[in-house]
Amino acid sequence: MLTYLQERQDVHYEDMCEVFGGQGGTLRCVVRRKLTGHKNFDLTCGIDLMDPKEVKALFSYLESERVFCVVIGPPCTAFGPWSIVNRAKISTKTWKGRTDILRNLNKTRREGTRLANLAASICEYQLSKGRHFICLL
């Protein structure tokens, strides 16, 4: 894929962007390979994808820049291995009555589900436009 991107002559595309990219490690590789696209949609970059305006701006960017490949790594806080441990701890009698902890876990799960659905929507969008995505889980 990198060879194809480097040899492509179409200048009307951004080669890549990152969604939920954290510190933007993938984009550092993009810069080294002299590819276009240096946008990272992540909270660490000041972009809150829980905000509908930011989500609209993301899709607007994907449309206007015709991003060839989106590298996306949805947050796994709500679904990762530690979530199982947290649920196991909460189900014990030790945590009985601690509604603050239950509320926090439920909030994390709701946010995680919403962001996972956004990631799926981005992937579907890319496919509908004949473009690509790489989903890092």
Tab-separated table of N, CA, C and O in Angstrom:
chain	number	residue	atom	x	y	z
A	1	MET	N	0.822	-1.185	0.000
A	1	MET	CA	0.000	0.000	0.000
A	1	MET	C	0.869	1.253	0.000
A	1	MET	O	0.566	2.215	-0.693
A	2	LEU	N	1.923	1.243	0.797
A	2	LEU	CA	2.806	2.416	0.843
A	2	LEU	C	3.438	2.691	-0.517
A	2	LEU	O	3.557	3.839	-0.929
A	3	THR	N	3.817	1.629	-1.218
A	3	THR	CA	4.395	1.809	-2.559
A	3	THR	C	3.378	2.468	-3.477
A	3	THR	O	3.697	3.415	-4.193
A	4	TYR	N	2.149	1.986	-3.425
A	4	TYR	CA	1.101	2.572	-4.255
A	4	TYR	C	0.908	4.050	-3.917
A	4	TYR	O	0.832	4.898	-4.794
A	5	LEU	N	0.830	4.356	-2.632
A	5	LEU	CA	0.613	5.744	-2.219
A	5	LEU	C	1.763	6.649	-2.647
A	5	LEU	O	1.551	7.783	-3.053
A	6	GLN	N	2.982	6.144	-2.561
A	6	GLN	CA	4.135	6.959	-2.925
A	6	GLN	C	4.213	7.217	-4.427
A	6	GLN	O	4.691	8.249	-4.864
A	7	GLU	N	3.728	6.281	-5.232
A	7	GLU	CA	3.828	6.416	-6.683
A	7	GLU	C	2.605	7.078	-7.308
A	7	GLU	O	2.622	7.434	-8.469
A	8	ARG	N	1.564	7.278	-6.540
A	8	ARG	CA	0.328	7.862	-7.054
A	8	ARG	C	0.545	9.310	-7.467
A	8	ARG	O	1.203	10.073	-6.779
A	9	GLN	N	-0.029	9.700	-8.578
A	9	GLN	CA	0.147	11.055	-9.102
A	9	GLN	C	-1.052	11.956	-8.824
A	9	GLN	O	-0.999	13.145	-9.068
A	10	ASP	N	-2.148	11.393	-8.354
A	10	ASP	CA	-3.362	12.172	-8.125
A	10	ASP	C	-3.167	13.077	-6.908
A	10	ASP	O	-3.065	12.609	-5.788
A	11	VAL	N	-3.123	14.379	-7.115
A	11	VAL	CA	-2.861	15.314	-6.015
A	11	VAL	C	-4.146	15.802	-5.360
A	11	VAL	O	-4.102	16.641	-4.484
A	12	HIS	N	-5.280	15.278	-5.780
A	12	HIS	CA	-6.552	15.734	-5.229
A	12	HIS	C	-6.969	14.958	-3.989
A	12	HIS	O	-8.044	15.151	-3.476
A	13	TYR	N	-6.139	14.076	-3.548
A	13	TYR	CA	-6.423	13.272	-2.363
A	13	TYR	C	-5.450	13.623	-1.244
A	13	TYR	O	-4.314	13.979	-1.491
A	14	GLU	N	-5.929	13.445	-0.025
A	14	GLU	CA	-5.031	13.323	1.123
A	14	GLU	C	-4.773	11.829	1.228
A	14	GLU	O	-5.689	11.031	1.067
A	15	ASP	N	-3.538	11.447	1.462
A	15	ASP	CA	-3.239	10.023	1.532
A	15	ASP	C	-3.831	9.366	2.780
A	15	ASP	O	-4.452	8.319	2.695
A	16	MET	N	-3.624	10.003	3.930
A	16	MET	CA	-4.064	9.380	5.176
A	16	MET	C	-4.466	10.413	6.201
A	16	MET	O	-4.007	11.553	6.168
A	17	CYS	N	-5.299	9.963	7.128
A	17	CYS	CA	-5.552	10.717	8.357
A	17	CYS	C	-5.758	9.676	9.458
A	17	CYS	O	-5.959	8.501	9.182
A	18	GLU	N	-5.676	10.151	10.665
A	18	GLU	CA	-5.817	9.261	11.815
A	18	GLU	C	-7.021	9.677	12.636
A	18	GLU	O	-7.258	10.869	12.838
A	19	VAL	N	-7.783	8.705	13.113
A	19	VAL	CA	-8.910	8.959	14.003
A	19	VAL	C	-8.674	8.146	15.262
A	19	VAL	O	-8.376	6.959	15.184
A	20	PHE	N	-8.798	8.780	16.414
A	20	PHE	CA	-8.453	8.175	17.707
A	20	PHE	C	-6.982	7.771	17.685
A	20	PHE	O	-6.617	6.692	18.130
A	21	GLY	N	-6.135	8.640	17.156
A	21	GLY	CA	-4.732	8.316	16.949
A	21	GLY	C	-3.809	8.615	18.107
A	21	GLY	O	-2.602	8.438	17.972
A	22	GLY	N	-4.352	9.099	19.217
A	22	GLY	CA	-3.481	9.409	20.349
A	22	GLY	C	-2.445	10.441	19.965
A	22	GLY	O	-2.762	11.507	19.446
A	23	GLN	N	-1.190	10.109	20.172
A	23	GLN	CA	-0.095	11.034	19.878
A	23	GLN	C	0.270	11.081	18.399
A	23	GLN	O	1.200	11.765	18.012
A	24	GLY	N	-0.435	10.346	17.562
A	24	GLY	CA	-0.220	10.418	16.119
A	24	GLY	C	0.987	9.661	15.614
A	24	GLY	O	1.677	10.113	14.712
A	25	GLY	N	1.228	8.483	16.155
A	25	GLY	CA	2.379	7.676	15.736
A	25	GLY	C	2.343	7.283	14.272
A	25	GLY	O	3.362	7.297	13.584
A	26	THR	N	1.169	6.954	13.771
A	26	THR	CA	1.042	6.575	12.363
A	26	THR	C	1.373	7.747	11.458
A	26	THR	O	2.026	7.596	10.430
A	27	LEU	N	0.940	8.918	11.847
A	27	LEU	CA	1.184	10.099	11.015
A	27	LEU	C	2.666	10.449	10.939
A	27	LEU	O	3.116	11.001	9.943
A	28	ARG	N	3.422	10.115	11.958
A	28	ARG	CA	4.877	10.342	11.878
A	28	ARG	C	5.475	9.508	10.748
A	28	ARG	O	6.348	9.962	10.014
A	29	CYS	N	4.979	8.291	10.583
A	29	CYS	CA	5.422	7.425	9.484
A	29	CYS	C	4.999	8.019	8.144
A	29	CYS	O	5.758	7.988	7.178
A	30	VAL	N	3.791	8.573	8.082
A	30	VAL	CA	3.280	9.195	6.860
A	30	VAL	C	4.194	10.342	6.430
A	30	VAL	O	4.536	10.477	5.257
A	31	VAL	N	4.615	11.151	7.386
A	31	VAL	CA	5.497	12.280	7.086
A	31	VAL	C	6.840	11.775	6.580
A	31	VAL	O	7.379	12.292	5.599
A	32	ARG	N	7.385	10.757	7.241
A	32	ARG	CA	8.684	10.204	6.813
A	32	ARG	C	8.620	9.644	5.399
A	32	ARG	O	9.601	9.694	4.670
A	33	ARG	N	7.474	9.105	5.019
A	33	ARG	CA	7.324	8.518	3.683
A	33	ARG	C	6.922	9.559	2.640
A	33	ARG	O	6.638	9.227	1.506
A	34	LYS	N	6.845	10.816	3.057
A	34	LYS	CA	6.487	11.938	2.175
A	34	LYS	C	5.096	11.783	1.571
A	34	LYS	O	4.854	12.142	0.422
A	35	LEU	N	4.173	11.231	2.379
A	35	LEU	CA	2.786	11.126	1.956
A	35	LEU	C	2.041	12.368	2.454
A	35	LEU	O	2.509	13.062	3.343
A	36	THR	N	0.871	12.619	1.884
A	36	THR	CA	0.091	13.770	2.330
A	36	THR	C	-0.897	13.347	3.405
A	36	THR	O	-1.265	12.184	3.506
A	37	GLY	N	-1.326	14.316	4.156
A	37	GLY	CA	-2.309	14.060	5.203
A	37	GLY	C	-1.655	14.018	6.563
A	37	GLY	O	-0.931	13.100	6.875
A	38	HIS	N	-1.904	15.020	7.336
A	38	HIS	CA	-1.273	15.099	8.647
A	38	HIS	C	-2.303	15.431	9.714
A	38	HIS	O	-1.988	16.025	10.722
A	39	LYS	N	-3.541	15.042	9.494
A	39	LYS	CA	-4.620	15.381	10.416
A	39	LYS	C	-4.878	14.206	11.345
A	39	LYS	O	-4.965	13.062	10.915
A	40	ASN	N	-4.974	14.515	12.630
A	40	ASN	CA	-5.254	13.514	13.644
A	40	ASN	C	-6.477	13.971	14.433
A	40	ASN	O	-6.445	15.018	15.067
A	41	PHE	N	-7.542	13.221	14.344
A	41	PHE	CA	-8.768	13.546	15.066
A	41	PHE	C	-8.765	12.781	16.379
A	41	PHE	O	-9.159	11.620	16.436
A	42	ASP	N	-8.298	13.440	17.423
A	42	ASP	CA	-8.176	12.789	18.725
A	42	ASP	C	-8.291	13.840	19.820
A	42	ASP	O	-7.958	15.009	19.618
A	43	LEU	N	-8.714	13.409	20.986
A	43	LEU	CA	-8.848	14.305	22.133
A	43	LEU	C	-7.507	14.928	22.511
A	43	LEU	O	-7.447	16.079	22.936
A	44	THR	N	-6.415	14.178	22.310
A	44	THR	CA	-5.087	14.711	22.638
A	44	THR	C	-4.708	15.888	21.735
A	44	THR	O	-3.800	16.642	22.050
A	45	CYS	N	-5.414	16.018	20.610
A	45	CYS	CA	-5.173	17.120	19.666
A	45	CYS	C	-6.251	18.193	19.791
A	45	CYS	O	-6.356	19.066	18.928
A	46	GLY	N	-7.069	18.098	20.823
A	46	GLY	CA	-8.108	19.091	21.043
A	46	GLY	C	-9.391	18.839	20.271
A	46	GLY	O	-10.230	19.720	20.160
A	47	ILE	N	-9.558	17.644	19.729
A	47	ILE	CA	-10.769	17.315	18.973
A	47	ILE	C	-11.556	16.271	19.757
A	47	ILE	O	-11.119	15.133	19.920
A	48	ASP	N	-12.718	16.679	20.258
A	48	ASP	CA	-13.565	15.804	21.060
A	48	ASP	C	-14.636	15.194	20.167
A	48	ASP	O	-15.596	15.868	19.784
A	49	LEU	N	-14.497	13.934	19.831
A	49	LEU	CA	-15.433	13.282	18.930
A	49	LEU	C	-16.733	12.853	19.613
A	49	LEU	O	-17.575	12.210	18.993
A	50	MET	N	-16.916	13.265	20.853
A	50	MET	CA	-18.214	13.126	21.504
A	50	MET	C	-19.080	14.337	21.163
A	50	MET	O	-20.281	14.325	21.399
A	51	ASP	N	-18.476	15.371	20.623
A	51	ASP	CA	-19.172	16.598	20.235
A	51	ASP	C	-19.669	16.458	18.792
A	51	ASP	O	-18.864	16.260	17.875
A	52	PRO	N	-20.986	16.557	18.559
A	52	PRO	CA	-21.529	16.404	17.201
A	52	PRO	C	-20.920	17.374	16.180
A	52	PRO	O	-20.774	17.019	15.008
A	53	LYS	N	-20.545	18.562	16.609
A	53	LYS	CA	-19.926	19.530	15.690
A	53	LYS	C	-18.573	19.020	15.208
A	53	LYS	O	-18.215	19.178	14.041
A	54	GLU	N	-17.823	18.400	16.098
A	54	GLU	CA	-16.510	17.845	15.735
A	54	GLU	C	-16.672	16.646	14.788
A	54	GLU	O	-15.882	16.468	13.865
A	55	VAL	N	-17.697	15.843	15.030
A	55	VAL	CA	-17.963	14.690	14.158
A	55	VAL	C	-18.340	15.181	12.762
A	55	VAL	O	-17.849	14.656	11.752
A	56	LYS	N	-19.161	16.222	12.711
A	56	LYS	CA	-19.540	16.799	11.419
A	56	LYS	C	-18.305	17.331	10.685
A	56	LYS	O	-18.150	17.135	9.477
A	57	ALA	N	-17.410	17.990	11.432
A	57	ALA	CA	-16.173	18.511	10.835
A	57	ALA	C	-15.296	17.371	10.315
A	57	ALA	O	-14.663	17.501	9.264
A	58	LEU	N	-15.261	16.256	11.036
A	58	LEU	CA	-14.495	15.085	10.594
A	58	LEU	C	-15.021	14.568	9.252
A	58	LEU	O	-14.256	14.370	8.310
A	59	PHE	N	-16.325	14.376	9.156
A	59	PHE	CA	-16.897	13.872	7.908
A	59	PHE	C	-16.749	14.889	6.778
A	59	PHE	O	-16.543	14.516	5.624
A	60	SER	N	-16.825	16.151	7.117
A	60	SER	CA	-16.603	17.202	6.117
A	60	SER	C	-15.177	17.125	5.581
A	60	SER	O	-14.936	17.250	4.371
A	61	TYR	N	-14.219	16.899	6.479
A	61	TYR	CA	-12.818	16.749	6.081
A	61	TYR	C	-12.640	15.526	5.184
A	61	TYR	O	-11.972	15.596	4.152
A	62	LEU	N	-13.242	14.411	5.566
A	62	LEU	CA	-13.131	13.192	4.758
A	62	LEU	C	-13.693	13.413	3.362
A	62	LEU	O	-13.145	12.910	2.378
A	63	GLU	N	-14.768	14.175	3.280
A	63	GLU	CA	-15.393	14.439	1.981
A	63	GLU	C	-14.569	15.422	1.150
A	63	GLU	O	-14.265	15.161	-0.009
A	64	SER	N	-14.200	16.537	1.759
A	64	SER	CA	-13.514	17.580	0.982
A	64	SER	C	-12.094	17.178	0.580
A	64	SER	O	-11.641	17.503	-0.514
A	65	GLU	N	-11.399	16.476	1.453
A	65	GLU	CA	-10.012	16.090	1.168
A	65	GLU	C	-9.915	14.718	0.510
A	65	GLU	O	-8.831	14.290	0.139
A	66	ARG	N	-11.046	14.019	0.411
A	66	ARG	CA	-11.090	12.683	-0.194
A	66	ARG	C	-9.958	11.799	0.319
A	66	ARG	O	-9.121	11.308	-0.435
A	67	VAL	N	-9.942	11.618	1.619
A	67	VAL	CA	-8.874	10.869	2.283
A	67	VAL	C	-8.848	9.434	1.768
A	67	VAL	O	-9.843	8.719	1.830
A	68	PHE	N	-7.704	9.026	1.246
A	68	PHE	CA	-7.552	7.712	0.637
A	68	PHE	C	-7.658	6.592	1.675
A	68	PHE	O	-8.312	5.582	1.452
A	69	CYS	N	-7.016	6.763	2.819
A	69	CYS	CA	-7.017	5.724	3.853
A	69	CYS	C	-7.104	6.371	5.239
A	69	CYS	O	-6.309	7.241	5.559
A	70	VAL	N	-8.066	5.928	6.014
A	70	VAL	CA	-8.211	6.394	7.394
A	70	VAL	C	-7.661	5.305	8.306
A	70	VAL	O	-8.057	4.149	8.208
A	71	VAL	N	-6.736	5.687	9.160
A	71	VAL	CA	-6.222	4.765	10.175
A	71	VAL	C	-6.994	5.079	11.445
A	71	VAL	O	-6.949	6.206	11.947
A	72	ILE	N	-7.724	4.084	11.928
A	72	ILE	CA	-8.633	4.334	13.043
A	72	ILE	C	-8.410	3.301	14.138
A	72	ILE	O	-8.302	2.112	13.872
A	73	GLY	N	-8.286	3.769	15.352
A	73	GLY	CA	-8.100	2.892	16.500
A	73	GLY	C	-9.073	3.266	17.598
A	73	GLY	O	-8.746	4.063	18.468
A	74	PRO	N	-10.309	2.747	17.525
A	74	PRO	CA	-11.315	3.152	18.507
A	74	PRO	C	-10.883	2.851	19.932
A	74	PRO	O	-10.209	1.846	20.179
A	75	PRO	N	-11.230	3.740	20.863
A	75	PRO	CA	-10.861	3.518	22.270
A	75	PRO	C	-11.438	2.202	22.787
A	75	PRO	O	-12.581	1.865	22.484
A	76	CYS	N	-10.644	1.478	23.538
A	76	CYS	CA	-11.099	0.176	24.024
A	76	CYS	C	-11.337	0.164	25.532
A	76	CYS	O	-11.522	-0.896	26.107
A	77	THR	N	-11.350	1.338	26.148
A	77	THR	CA	-11.521	1.404	27.607
A	77	THR	C	-12.746	0.634	28.073
A	77	THR	O	-12.690	-0.113	29.041
A	78	ALA	N	-13.858	0.805	27.385
A	78	ALA	CA	-15.110	0.171	27.801
A	78	ALA	C	-15.183	-1.308	27.464
A	78	ALA	O	-15.987	-2.034	28.028
A	79	PHE	N	-14.337	-1.754	26.529
A	79	PHE	CA	-14.471	-3.121	26.039
A	79	PHE	C	-13.221	-3.968	26.221
A	79	PHE	O	-13.240	-5.148	25.946
A	80	GLY	N	-12.128	-3.362	26.618
A	80	GLY	CA	-10.862	-4.061	26.727
A	80	GLY	C	-10.843	-5.060	27.879
A	80	GLY	O	-11.805	-5.207	28.636
A	81	PRO	N	-9.723	-5.753	28.040
A	81	PRO	CA	-9.604	-6.797	29.070
A	81	PRO	C	-9.881	-6.301	30.486
A	81	PRO	O	-10.447	-7.035	31.281
A	82	TRP	N	-9.520	-5.073	30.794
A	82	TRP	CA	-9.713	-4.576	32.151
A	82	TRP	C	-11.187	-4.343	32.466
A	82	TRP	O	-11.580	-4.348	33.624
A	83	SER	N	-12.028	-4.143	31.463
A	83	SER	CA	-13.457	-3.937	31.733
A	83	SER	C	-14.066	-5.185	32.357
A	83	SER	O	-14.953	-5.103	33.197
A	84	ILE	N	-13.560	-6.354	31.969
A	84	ILE	CA	-14.056	-7.610	32.545
A	84	ILE	C	-13.691	-7.676	34.026
A	84	ILE	O	-14.501	-8.050	34.865
A	85	VAL	N	-12.462	-7.278	34.352
A	85	VAL	CA	-12.020	-7.275	35.748
A	85	VAL	C	-12.876	-6.310	36.557
A	85	VAL	O	-13.321	-6.628	37.656
A	86	ASN	N	-13.122	-5.137	36.004
A	86	ASN	CA	-13.938	-4.149	36.715
A	86	ASN	C	-15.345	-4.672	36.975
A	86	ASN	O	-15.880	-4.504	38.068
A	87	ARG	N	-15.955	-5.302	35.986
A	87	ARG	CA	-17.302	-5.855	36.182
A	87	ARG	C	-17.290	-6.952	37.242
A	87	ARG	O	-18.203	-7.047	38.047
A	88	ALA	N	-16.258	-7.786	37.233
A	88	ALA	CA	-16.165	-8.873	38.221
A	88	ALA	C	-16.061	-8.300	39.628
A	88	ALA	O	-16.699	-8.779	40.553
A	89	LYS	N	-15.267	-7.239	39.786
A	89	LYS	CA	-15.121	-6.612	41.103
A	89	LYS	C	-16.430	-5.990	41.560
A	89	LYS	O	-16.796	-6.067	42.714
A	90	ILE	N	-17.120	-5.360	40.647
A	90	ILE	CA	-18.349	-4.672	41.018
A	90	ILE	C	-19.449	-5.644	41.370
A	90	ILE	O	-20.296	-5.345	42.192
A	91	SER	N	-19.433	-6.816	40.787
A	91	SER	CA	-20.498	-7.776	41.074
A	91	SER	C	-20.336	-8.425	42.451
A	91	SER	O	-21.239	-9.085	42.920
A	92	THR	N	-19.192	-8.242	43.090
A	92	THR	CA	-18.999	-8.832	44.418
A	92	THR	C	-19.706	-7.995	45.480
A	92	THR	O	-20.047	-6.835	45.268
A	93	LYS	N	-19.895	-8.577	46.633
A	93	LYS	CA	-20.583	-7.892	47.728
A	93	LYS	C	-19.801	-6.687	48.228
A	93	LYS	O	-20.367	-5.771	48.798
A	94	THR	N	-18.498	-6.680	48.001
A	94	THR	CA	-17.659	-5.574	48.450
A	94	THR	C	-18.129	-4.241	47.862
A	94	THR	O	-18.102	-3.220	48.523
A	95	TRP	N	-18.571	-4.280	46.621
A	95	TRP	CA	-18.953	-3.050	45.921
A	95	TRP	C	-20.449	-2.755	46.017
A	95	TRP	O	-20.917	-1.782	45.458
A	96	LYS	N	-21.177	-3.588	46.720
A	96	LYS	CA	-22.624	-3.396	46.816
A	96	LYS	C	-22.926	-2.023	47.419
A	96	LYS	O	-22.343	-1.632	48.414
A	97	GLY	N	-23.810	-1.310	46.762
A	97	GLY	CA	-24.192	0.009	47.253
A	97	GLY	C	-23.326	1.139	46.714
A	97	GLY	O	-23.602	2.302	46.979
A	98	ARG	N	-22.278	0.830	45.993
A	98	ARG	CA	-21.388	1.864	45.440
A	98	ARG	C	-21.926	2.299	44.077
A	98	ARG	O	-21.379	1.986	43.042
A	99	THR	N	-23.007	3.036	44.096
A	99	THR	CA	-23.648	3.453	42.842
A	99	THR	C	-22.770	4.400	42.040
A	99	THR	O	-22.892	4.458	40.821
A	100	ASP	N	-21.853	5.124	42.711
A	100	ASP	CA	-20.961	6.025	41.981
A	100	ASP	C	-20.058	5.239	41.017
A	100	ASP	O	-19.844	5.649	39.879
A	101	ILE	N	-19.568	4.081	41.463
A	101	ILE	CA	-18.713	3.252	40.610
A	101	ILE	C	-19.533	2.669	39.464
A	101	ILE	O	-19.096	2.661	38.319
A	102	LEU	N	-20.738	2.190	39.770
A	102	LEU	CA	-21.597	1.642	38.727
A	102	LEU	C	-21.945	2.704	37.690
A	102	LEU	O	-21.944	2.433	36.494
A	103	ARG	N	-22.238	3.918	38.155
A	103	ARG	CA	-22.556	5.010	37.224
A	103	ARG	C	-21.378	5.301	36.312
A	103	ARG	O	-21.535	5.511	35.113
A	104	ASN	N	-20.175	5.318	36.884
A	104	ASN	CA	-18.974	5.597	36.097
A	104	ASN	C	-18.743	4.513	35.038
A	104	ASN	O	-18.428	4.821	33.894
A	105	LEU	N	-18.914	3.250	35.413
A	105	LEU	CA	-18.753	2.165	34.447
A	105	LEU	C	-19.808	2.236	33.343
A	105	LEU	O	-19.503	2.025	32.174
A	106	ASN	N	-21.033	2.557	33.726
A	106	ASN	CA	-22.096	2.677	32.725
A	106	ASN	C	-21.819	3.837	31.779
A	106	ASN	O	-22.052	3.734	30.583
A	107	LYS	N	-21.309	4.945	32.318
A	107	LYS	CA	-20.968	6.099	31.479
A	107	LYS	C	-19.843	5.722	30.509
A	107	LYS	O	-19.899	6.035	29.319
A	108	THR	N	-18.826	5.031	31.019
A	108	THR	CA	-17.715	4.589	30.176
A	108	THR	C	-18.219	3.678	29.067
A	108	THR	O	-17.806	3.798	27.911
A	109	ARG	N	-19.125	2.776	29.397
A	109	ARG	CA	-19.682	1.853	28.411
A	109	ARG	C	-20.485	2.611	27.348
A	109	ARG	O	-20.363	2.349	26.163
A	110	ARG	N	-21.311	3.578	27.776
A	110	ARG	CA	-22.101	4.369	26.817
A	110	ARG	C	-21.195	5.151	25.868
A	110	ARG	O	-21.406	5.172	24.660
A	111	GLU	N	-20.179	5.812	26.429
A	111	GLU	CA	-19.247	6.575	25.598
A	111	GLU	C	-18.476	5.662	24.657
A	111	GLU	O	-18.282	5.986	23.482
A	112	GLY	N	-18.028	4.524	25.158
A	112	GLY	CA	-17.293	3.570	24.328
A	112	GLY	C	-18.137	3.050	23.181
A	112	GLY	O	-17.664	2.928	22.048
A	113	THR	N	-19.405	2.764	23.466
A	113	THR	CA	-20.319	2.287	22.424
A	113	THR	C	-20.528	3.369	21.377
A	113	THR	O	-20.503	3.095	20.169
A	114	ARG	N	-20.709	4.593	21.828
A	114	ARG	CA	-20.917	5.706	20.887
A	114	ARG	C	-19.696	5.908	19.985
A	114	ARG	O	-19.823	6.089	18.774
A	115	LEU	N	-18.500	5.847	20.559
A	115	LEU	CA	-17.281	6.028	19.767
A	115	LEU	C	-17.024	4.827	18.851
A	115	LEU	O	-16.538	4.997	17.730
A	116	ALA	N	-17.364	3.631	19.307
A	116	ALA	CA	-17.224	2.448	18.450
A	116	ALA	C	-18.176	2.545	17.260
A	116	ALA	O	-17.812	2.195	16.124
A	117	ASN	N	-19.389	3.030	17.496
A	117	ASN	CA	-20.341	3.225	16.397
A	117	ASN	C	-19.844	4.283	15.422
A	117	ASN	O	-20.017	4.147	14.210
A	118	LEU	N	-19.215	5.341	15.943
A	118	LEU	CA	-18.632	6.361	15.074
A	118	LEU	C	-17.531	5.749	14.211
A	118	LEU	O	-17.462	5.996	13.003
A	119	ALA	N	-16.684	4.932	14.815
A	119	ALA	CA	-15.614	4.265	14.062
A	119	ALA	C	-16.205	3.415	12.942
A	119	ALA	O	-15.723	3.435	11.807
A	120	ALA	N	-17.265	2.676	13.245
A	120	ALA	CA	-17.921	1.848	12.230
A	120	ALA	C	-18.504	2.717	11.118
A	120	ALA	O	-18.407	2.374	9.933
A	121	SER	N	-19.072	3.857	11.479
A	121	SER	CA	-19.638	4.769	10.478
A	121	SER	C	-18.555	5.318	9.548
A	121	SER	O	-18.777	5.458	8.341
A	122	ILE	N	-17.407	5.629	10.113
A	122	ILE	CA	-16.291	6.127	9.303
A	122	ILE	C	-15.838	5.049	8.315
A	122	ILE	O	-15.609	5.322	7.143
A	123	CYS	N	-15.721	3.826	8.792
A	123	CYS	CA	-15.311	2.717	7.919
A	123	CYS	C	-16.335	2.495	6.806
A	123	CYS	O	-15.967	2.322	5.640
A	124	GLU	N	-17.614	2.515	7.157
A	124	GLU	CA	-18.668	2.359	6.151
A	124	GLU	C	-18.624	3.500	5.134
A	124	GLU	O	-18.808	3.286	3.939
A	125	TYR	N	-18.377	4.713	5.621
A	125	TYR	CA	-18.292	5.875	4.727
A	125	TYR	C	-17.153	5.686	3.725
A	125	TYR	O	-17.319	5.905	2.534
A	126	GLN	N	-15.998	5.297	4.243
A	126	GLN	CA	-14.842	5.091	3.367
A	126	GLN	C	-15.153	4.036	2.302
A	126	GLN	O	-14.842	4.212	1.133
A	127	LEU	N	-15.770	2.946	2.702
A	127	LEU	CA	-16.122	1.892	1.748
A	127	LEU	C	-17.119	2.393	0.702
A	127	LEU	O	-17.002	2.071	-0.480
A	128	SER	N	-18.080	3.200	1.137
A	128	SER	CA	-19.091	3.705	0.201
A	128	SER	C	-18.477	4.616	-0.852
A	128	SER	O	-19.043	4.783	-1.936
A	129	LYS	N	-17.337	5.219	-0.552
A	129	LYS	CA	-16.662	6.113	-1.494
A	129	LYS	C	-15.550	5.406	-2.265
A	129	LYS	O	-14.809	6.035	-3.014
A	130	GLY	N	-15.407	4.085	-2.051
A	130	GLY	CA	-14.358	3.328	-2.741
A	130	GLY	C	-12.969	3.614	-2.180
A	130	GLY	O	-11.974	3.456	-2.865
A	131	ARG	N	-12.933	4.031	-0.921
A	131	ARG	CA	-11.667	4.343	-0.264
A	131	ARG	C	-11.385	3.293	0.799
A	131	ARG	O	-12.129	2.334	0.960
A	132	HIS	N	-10.332	3.499	1.544
A	132	HIS	CA	-9.844	2.455	2.437
A	132	HIS	C	-9.782	2.913	3.894
A	132	HIS	O	-9.811	4.104	4.181
A	133	PHE	N	-9.642	1.931	4.775
A	133	PHE	CA	-9.426	2.200	6.193
A	133	PHE	C	-8.600	1.061	6.772
A	133	PHE	O	-8.590	-0.046	6.250
A	134	ILE	N	-7.907	1.376	7.837
A	134	ILE	CA	-7.190	0.372	8.623
A	134	ILE	C	-7.682	0.551	10.041
A	134	ILE	O	-7.555	1.634	10.625
A	135	CYS	N	-8.283	-0.483	10.595
A	135	CYS	CA	-8.823	-0.414	11.952
A	135	CYS	C	-7.903	-1.171	12.898
A	135	CYS	O	-7.670	-2.359	12.723
A	136	LEU	N	-7.351	-0.453	13.848
A	136	LEU	CA	-6.435	-1.039	14.832
A	136	LEU	C	-7.225	-1.364	16.097
A	136	LEU	O	-7.762	-0.470	16.730
A	137	LEU	N	-7.286	-2.614	16.441
A	137	LEU	CA	-8.022	-3.005	17.651
A	137	LEU	C	-7.081	-3.472	18.716
A	137	LEU	O	-6.048	-3.962	18.504
